[in-house]
Short mmCIF file of C-alpha atoms in Angstrom, two decimals:
data_model
loop_
_atom_site.label_atom_id
_atom_site.label_comp_id
_atom_site.label_asym_id
_atom_site.label_seq_id
_atom_site.Cartn_x
_atom_site.Cartn_y
_atom_site.Cartn_z
CA MET A 1 -9.82 26.35 -3.34
CA LYS A 2 -6.33 25.52 -1.49
CA ALA A 3 -4.52 22.85 -2.68
CA LEU A 4 -0.65 21.23 -2.86
CA ILE A 5 0.94 21.96 -5.93
CA VAL A 6 4.19 20.73 -7.07
CA GLU A 7 5.37 22.86 -9.96
CA HIS A 8 8.89 21.47 -9.88
CA ARG A 9 10.18 18.18 -9.37
CA GLY A 10 12.16 17.31 -5.96
CA GLU A 11 10.65 20.20 -3.58
CA ALA A 12 8.00 19.70 -1.79
CA GLY A 13 5.56 21.55 -2.73
CA ALA A 14 3.35 24.66 -2.47
CA LEU A 15 -0.05 25.53 -1.43
CA LYS A 16 -1.96 27.28 -3.31
CA ASP A 17 -5.40 28.55 -4.42
CA LEU A 18 -6.65 27.23 -7.45
CA PRO A 19 -9.82 27.59 -9.07
CA THR A 20 -12.70 24.61 -7.84
CA PRO A 21 -12.52 22.06 -10.71
CA GLN A 22 -16.46 21.24 -12.65
CA PRO A 23 -16.51 17.33 -12.71
CA SER A 24 -17.20 16.74 -16.93
CA GLU A 25 -19.52 13.43 -17.80
CA GLY A 26 -18.66 10.12 -15.66
CA GLU A 27 -17.27 12.55 -13.44
CA ILE A 28 -18.03 13.60 -9.74
CA LEU A 29 -16.96 16.37 -7.51
CA VAL A 30 -15.46 15.51 -4.00
CA ARG A 31 -15.32 17.42 -0.67
CA VAL A 32 -12.39 16.28 0.61
CA THR A 33 -12.32 15.78 4.23
CA ALA A 34 -9.27 13.30 4.06
CA ALA A 35 -6.17 11.91 2.33
CA SER A 36 -3.87 10.09 3.13
CA VAL A 37 0.06 10.19 2.06
CA ASN A 38 1.92 7.13 0.13
CA PRO A 39 5.44 6.34 -0.99
CA ILE A 40 3.63 6.69 -4.55
CA ASP A 41 3.15 10.70 -3.95
CA TRP A 42 6.54 11.31 -3.00
CA LYS A 43 8.15 9.09 -5.74
CA LEU A 44 5.41 10.83 -8.19
CA ARG A 45 7.11 14.42 -6.59
CA ASP A 46 10.56 13.45 -7.19
CA ARG A 47 10.90 11.44 -10.36
CA GLY A 48 7.44 10.87 -11.52
CA ASP A 49 6.40 11.63 -15.14
CA ARG A 50 3.63 13.28 -14.73
CA PRO A 51 3.26 16.79 -16.77
CA LEU A 52 3.39 19.59 -14.19
CA PRO A 53 1.97 21.49 -12.21
CA PHE A 54 -0.04 19.02 -10.70
CA VAL A 55 -2.06 18.30 -7.59
CA LEU A 56 -0.24 15.98 -5.36
CA GLY A 57 -1.43 12.66 -3.80
CA GLN A 58 -4.21 10.52 -4.56
CA ASP A 59 -6.19 8.35 -1.85
CA PHE A 60 -8.93 10.51 -0.48
CA ALA A 61 -12.24 10.21 1.82
CA GLY A 62 -15.11 12.70 1.44
CA VAL A 63 -18.57 13.79 0.57
CA VAL A 64 -19.65 14.22 -3.08
CA SER A 65 -20.34 17.98 -4.42
CA ALA A 66 -21.60 17.96 -7.74
CA ARG A 67 -22.13 15.33 -10.37
CA GLY A 68 -21.30 15.84 -14.20
CA ARG A 69 -23.43 14.43 -17.32
CA ASN A 70 -24.63 10.34 -16.95
CA VAL A 71 -23.74 10.19 -12.88
CA SER A 72 -26.56 7.43 -11.30
CA LYS A 73 -24.11 5.47 -8.97
CA TYR A 74 -23.16 8.89 -6.67
CA ARG A 75 -25.28 11.25 -5.49
CA GLU A 76 -24.24 14.44 -3.84
CA GLY A 77 -24.11 14.76 0.58
CA GLU A 78 -22.80 11.03 -0.10
CA ARG A 79 -19.44 9.70 1.51
CA VAL A 80 -17.21 8.45 -1.03
CA PHE A 81 -13.57 7.68 -1.19
CA GLY A 82 -11.15 6.20 -3.73
CA ILE A 83 -8.39 6.89 -5.55
CA ALA A 84 -7.76 10.53 -7.82
CA ARG A 85 -4.34 10.11 -9.03
CA THR A 86 -5.15 12.54 -12.73
CA HIS A 87 -6.40 14.66 -10.17
CA GLY A 88 -4.67 14.53 -6.97
CA ALA A 89 -6.08 14.37 -3.57
CA PHE A 90 -3.89 16.90 -1.18
CA ALA A 91 -6.65 19.51 -1.85
CA GLU A 92 -10.16 20.98 -0.94
CA TYR A 93 -11.48 19.83 -3.31
CA THR A 94 -10.39 16.41 -6.31
CA ILE A 95 -12.39 15.37 -9.21
CA ALA A 96 -12.94 11.52 -9.54
CA PHE A 97 -14.31 8.77 -11.98
CA ALA A 98 -17.44 7.12 -11.34
CA GLU A 99 -16.69 4.60 -12.67
CA ASN A 100 -12.45 4.00 -13.65
CA HIS A 101 -11.19 0.52 -12.48
CA ALA A 102 -7.27 2.57 -12.82
CA GLU A 103 -8.48 4.64 -10.09
CA PRO A 104 -11.52 3.33 -8.15
CA ILE A 105 -13.81 5.03 -6.04
CA ALA A 106 -16.86 3.89 -3.35
CA LYS A 107 -19.01 4.62 -1.16
CA ILE A 108 -17.96 4.72 2.88
CA PRO A 109 -19.77 2.71 5.23
CA ASP A 110 -22.03 4.53 7.46
CA ALA A 111 -19.84 2.73 10.73
CA ILE A 112 -16.33 3.39 9.21
CA GLY A 113 -14.68 7.25 9.89
CA ASP A 114 -13.24 9.23 6.74
CA ALA A 115 -9.15 9.40 7.72
CA ASP A 116 -9.87 5.14 7.89
CA ALA A 117 -11.27 5.17 4.86
CA ALA A 118 -8.96 7.18 3.16
CA SER A 119 -5.65 4.79 4.40
CA LEU A 120 -7.16 1.45 2.60
CA PRO A 121 -7.37 2.10 -1.43
CA THR A 122 -3.71 2.29 -2.63
CA ALA A 123 -2.15 -0.64 0.63
CA GLY A 124 -4.77 -1.90 0.15
CA LEU A 125 -5.53 -2.86 -3.12
CA THR A 126 -1.94 -3.72 -3.33
CA ALA A 127 -2.62 -6.14 -0.47
CA LEU A 128 -5.27 -7.74 -2.11
CA ALA A 129 -3.81 -7.74 -5.40
CA ALA A 130 -0.92 -9.96 -3.52
CA ILE A 131 -2.53 -12.41 -2.32
CA GLU A 132 -4.81 -12.90 -5.05
CA TRP A 133 -2.04 -13.20 -7.28
CA LEU A 134 -0.69 -15.53 -4.72
CA ASP A 135 -3.59 -17.49 -5.28
CA VAL A 136 -3.83 -17.48 -1.49
CA LYS A 137 -6.78 -19.76 -0.24
CA ASN A 138 -9.46 -19.18 2.49
CA GLY A 139 -7.41 -20.31 5.82
CA ALA A 140 -4.27 -20.90 4.57
CA THR A 141 -1.01 -19.50 6.27
CA PHE A 142 1.43 -17.08 4.52
CA PHE A 143 4.47 -15.15 5.66
CA VAL A 144 4.13 -11.28 5.04
CA ASN A 145 7.89 -9.84 5.17
CA GLY A 146 7.38 -6.56 6.26
CA ALA A 147 4.17 -6.43 7.96
CA THR A 148 4.32 -3.00 9.36
CA GLY A 149 3.91 -0.99 6.89
CA GLY A 150 0.96 0.05 4.80
CA VAL A 151 0.99 -2.70 2.42
CA GLY A 152 1.78 -5.56 5.13
CA SER A 153 -0.21 -4.59 7.89
CA PHE A 154 -3.42 -4.82 5.08
CA ALA A 155 -2.56 -8.16 3.76
#
């Protein structure tokens, strides 16, 4: 499979051929159909503490291609989206955890396209966490500074 690999800090990364990963227990293999770029991606590339080399990106949408043992929530052929921070999203395939609150995934509703779904996880969950932390009540008015960015537009 093709994947965007970071081998050295500060470099853009390179498109390389890698073996297609195989899901372990509690994991699913996803054929990536869309991935989004977030500021955290270049920050991890340039100065993160992840061991090198690694596949860049984390937000994805795609189709379940295989399931590891003890995965019953997702079926082969289902569309899913989420965060694949551990395995990276800028690749033809990624591994996602069926149950991991730090790297959540979910099924994509039929009315939502893959590109839209892939744009949601990091920015959308950050906006949701901020609104919950601020304890914003239904019907309340609040000011979003930076509303033209990803997090601000979701907020």
